[in-house]
mmCIF file with all atom_site columns, C-alpha atoms in Angstrom:
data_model
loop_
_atom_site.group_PDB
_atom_site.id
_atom_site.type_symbol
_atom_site.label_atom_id
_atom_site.label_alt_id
_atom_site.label_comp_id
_atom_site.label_asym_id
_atom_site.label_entity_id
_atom_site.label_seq_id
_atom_site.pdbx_PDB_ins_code
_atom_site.Cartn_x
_atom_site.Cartn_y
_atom_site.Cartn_z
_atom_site.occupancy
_atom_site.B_iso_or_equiv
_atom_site.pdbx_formal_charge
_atom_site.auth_seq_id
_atom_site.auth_comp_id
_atom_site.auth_asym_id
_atom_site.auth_atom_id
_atom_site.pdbx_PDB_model_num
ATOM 1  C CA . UNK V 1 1  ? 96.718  89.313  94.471  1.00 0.00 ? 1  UNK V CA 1
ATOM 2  C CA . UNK V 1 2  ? 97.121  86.400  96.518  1.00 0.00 ? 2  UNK V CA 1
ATOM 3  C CA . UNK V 1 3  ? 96.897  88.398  99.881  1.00 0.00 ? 3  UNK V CA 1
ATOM 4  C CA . UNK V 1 4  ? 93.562  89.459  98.567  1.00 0.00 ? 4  UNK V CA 1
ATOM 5  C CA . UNK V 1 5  ? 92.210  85.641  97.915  1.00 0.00 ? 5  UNK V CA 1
ATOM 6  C CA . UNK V 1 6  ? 93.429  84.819  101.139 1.00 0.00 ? 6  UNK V CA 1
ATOM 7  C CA . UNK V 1 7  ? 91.441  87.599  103.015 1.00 0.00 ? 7  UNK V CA 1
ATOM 8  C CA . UNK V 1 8  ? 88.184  87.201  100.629 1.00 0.00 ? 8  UNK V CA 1
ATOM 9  C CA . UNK V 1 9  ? 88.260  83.185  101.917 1.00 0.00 ? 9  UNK V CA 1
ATOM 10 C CA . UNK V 1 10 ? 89.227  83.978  105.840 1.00 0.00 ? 10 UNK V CA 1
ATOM 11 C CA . UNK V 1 11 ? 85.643  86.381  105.726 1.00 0.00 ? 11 UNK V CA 1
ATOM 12 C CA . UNK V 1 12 ? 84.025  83.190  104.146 1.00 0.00 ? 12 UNK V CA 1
ATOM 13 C CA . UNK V 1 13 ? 85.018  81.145  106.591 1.00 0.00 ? 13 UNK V CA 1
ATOM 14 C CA . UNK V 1 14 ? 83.897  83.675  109.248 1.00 0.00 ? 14 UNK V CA 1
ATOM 15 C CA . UNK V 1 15 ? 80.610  84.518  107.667 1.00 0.00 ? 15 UNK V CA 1
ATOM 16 C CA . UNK V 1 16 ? 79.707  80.405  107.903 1.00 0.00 ? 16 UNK V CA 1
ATOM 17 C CA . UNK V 1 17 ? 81.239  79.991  111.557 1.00 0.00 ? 17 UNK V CA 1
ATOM 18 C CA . UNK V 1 18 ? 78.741  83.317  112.206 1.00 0.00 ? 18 UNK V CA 1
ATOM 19 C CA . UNK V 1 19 ? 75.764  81.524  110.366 1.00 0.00 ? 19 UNK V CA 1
ATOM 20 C CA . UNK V 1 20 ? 76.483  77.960  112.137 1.00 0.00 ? 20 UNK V CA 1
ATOM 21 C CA . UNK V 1 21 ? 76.924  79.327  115.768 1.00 0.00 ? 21 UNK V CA 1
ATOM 22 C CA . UNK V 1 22 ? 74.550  81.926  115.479 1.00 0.00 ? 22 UNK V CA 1
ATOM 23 C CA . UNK V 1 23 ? 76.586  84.682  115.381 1.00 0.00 ? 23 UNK V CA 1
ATOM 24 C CA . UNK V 1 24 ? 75.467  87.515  113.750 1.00 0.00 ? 24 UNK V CA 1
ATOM 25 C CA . UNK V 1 25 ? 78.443  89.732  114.714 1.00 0.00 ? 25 UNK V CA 1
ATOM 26 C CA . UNK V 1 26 ? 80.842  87.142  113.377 1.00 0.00 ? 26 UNK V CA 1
ATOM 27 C CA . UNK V 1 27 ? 78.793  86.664  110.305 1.00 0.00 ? 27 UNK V CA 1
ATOM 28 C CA . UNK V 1 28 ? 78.402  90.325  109.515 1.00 0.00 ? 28 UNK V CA 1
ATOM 29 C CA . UNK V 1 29 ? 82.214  90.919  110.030 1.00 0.00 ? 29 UNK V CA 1
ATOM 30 C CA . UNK V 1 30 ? 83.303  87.884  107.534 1.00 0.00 ? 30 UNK V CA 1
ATOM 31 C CA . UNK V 1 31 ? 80.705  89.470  105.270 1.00 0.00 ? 31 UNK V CA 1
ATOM 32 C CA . UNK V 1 32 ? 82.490  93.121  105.433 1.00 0.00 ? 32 UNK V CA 1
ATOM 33 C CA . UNK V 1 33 ? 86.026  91.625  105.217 1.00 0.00 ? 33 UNK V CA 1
ATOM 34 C CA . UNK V 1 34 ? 84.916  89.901  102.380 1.00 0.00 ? 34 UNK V CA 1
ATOM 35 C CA . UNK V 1 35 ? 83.491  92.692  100.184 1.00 0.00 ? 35 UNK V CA 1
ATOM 36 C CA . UNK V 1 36 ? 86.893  94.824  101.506 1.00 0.00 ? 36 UNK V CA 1
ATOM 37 C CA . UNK V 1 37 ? 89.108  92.560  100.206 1.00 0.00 ? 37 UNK V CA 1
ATOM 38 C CA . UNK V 1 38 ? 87.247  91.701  96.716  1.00 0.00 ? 38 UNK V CA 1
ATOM 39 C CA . UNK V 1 39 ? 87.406  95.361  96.075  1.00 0.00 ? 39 UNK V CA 1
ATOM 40 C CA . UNK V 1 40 ? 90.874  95.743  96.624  1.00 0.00 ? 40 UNK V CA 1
ATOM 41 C CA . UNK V 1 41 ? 91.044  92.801  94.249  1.00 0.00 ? 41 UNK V CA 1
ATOM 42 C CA . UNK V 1 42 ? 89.367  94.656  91.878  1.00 0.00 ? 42 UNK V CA 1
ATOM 43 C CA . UNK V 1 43 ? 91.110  97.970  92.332  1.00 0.00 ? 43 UNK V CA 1
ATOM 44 C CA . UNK V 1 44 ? 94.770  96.332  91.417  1.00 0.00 ? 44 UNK V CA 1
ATOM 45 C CA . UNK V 1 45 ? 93.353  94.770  88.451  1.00 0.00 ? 45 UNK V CA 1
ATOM 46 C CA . UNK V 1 46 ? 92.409  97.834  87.197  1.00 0.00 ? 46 UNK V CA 1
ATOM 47 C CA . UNK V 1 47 ? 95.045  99.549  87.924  1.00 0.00 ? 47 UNK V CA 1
ATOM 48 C CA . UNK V 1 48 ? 97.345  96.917  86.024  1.00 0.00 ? 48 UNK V CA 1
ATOM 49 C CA . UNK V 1 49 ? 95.049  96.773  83.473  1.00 0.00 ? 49 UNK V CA 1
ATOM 50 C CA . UNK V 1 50 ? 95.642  101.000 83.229  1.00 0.00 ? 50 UNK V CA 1
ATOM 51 C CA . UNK V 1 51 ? 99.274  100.575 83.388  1.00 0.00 ? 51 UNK V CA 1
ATOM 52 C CA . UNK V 1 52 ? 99.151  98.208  80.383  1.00 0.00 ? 52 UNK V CA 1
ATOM 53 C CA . UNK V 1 53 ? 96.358  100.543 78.710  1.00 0.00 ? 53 UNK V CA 1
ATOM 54 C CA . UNK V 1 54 ? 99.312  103.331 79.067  1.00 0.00 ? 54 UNK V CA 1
ATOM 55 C CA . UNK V 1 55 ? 102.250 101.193 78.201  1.00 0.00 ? 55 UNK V CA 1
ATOM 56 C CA . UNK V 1 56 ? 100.571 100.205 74.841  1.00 0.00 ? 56 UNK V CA 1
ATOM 57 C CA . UNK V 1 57 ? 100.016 103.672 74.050  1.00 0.00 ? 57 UNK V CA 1
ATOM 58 C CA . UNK V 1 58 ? 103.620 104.640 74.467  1.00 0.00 ? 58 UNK V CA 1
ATOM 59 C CA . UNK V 1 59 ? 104.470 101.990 72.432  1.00 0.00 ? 59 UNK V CA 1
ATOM 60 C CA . UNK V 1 60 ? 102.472 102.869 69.256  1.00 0.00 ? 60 UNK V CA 1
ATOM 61 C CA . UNK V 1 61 ? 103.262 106.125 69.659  1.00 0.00 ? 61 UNK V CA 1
ATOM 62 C CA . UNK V 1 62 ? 106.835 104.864 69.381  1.00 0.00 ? 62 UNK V CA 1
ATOM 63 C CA . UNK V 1 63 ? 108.029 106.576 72.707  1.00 0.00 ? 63 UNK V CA 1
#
């Protein structure tokens, strides 16, 4: 999702403001809301990918 992308770059861009300035608080958080964010990436893909995975079941099973 594009809310995801969004979030994964905004804890980029905090993780290098925390490395630049110094600030391992900063750093650490842009770290965390980067790793939150590419696993809720990760989750809706496979959660599409399990709709489709059920859809193409009910369609060779002709229902």
């Amino acid at each position: 999702m594009l809310e995801d992308k969004l979030d994964q770059a905004a804890g980029k861009a905090k993780e290098v403001a925390g490395k630049v300035t110094g600030d391992k608080g900063l750093e650490t958080e842009g770290v965390v809301e980067g790793v939150v964010s590419k696993a809720k990436e990760v989750a809706h893909d496979v959660a599409e990918a399990a709709k489709g995975a059920v859809e193409g079941i009910k369609n060779s099973l002709g229902k």
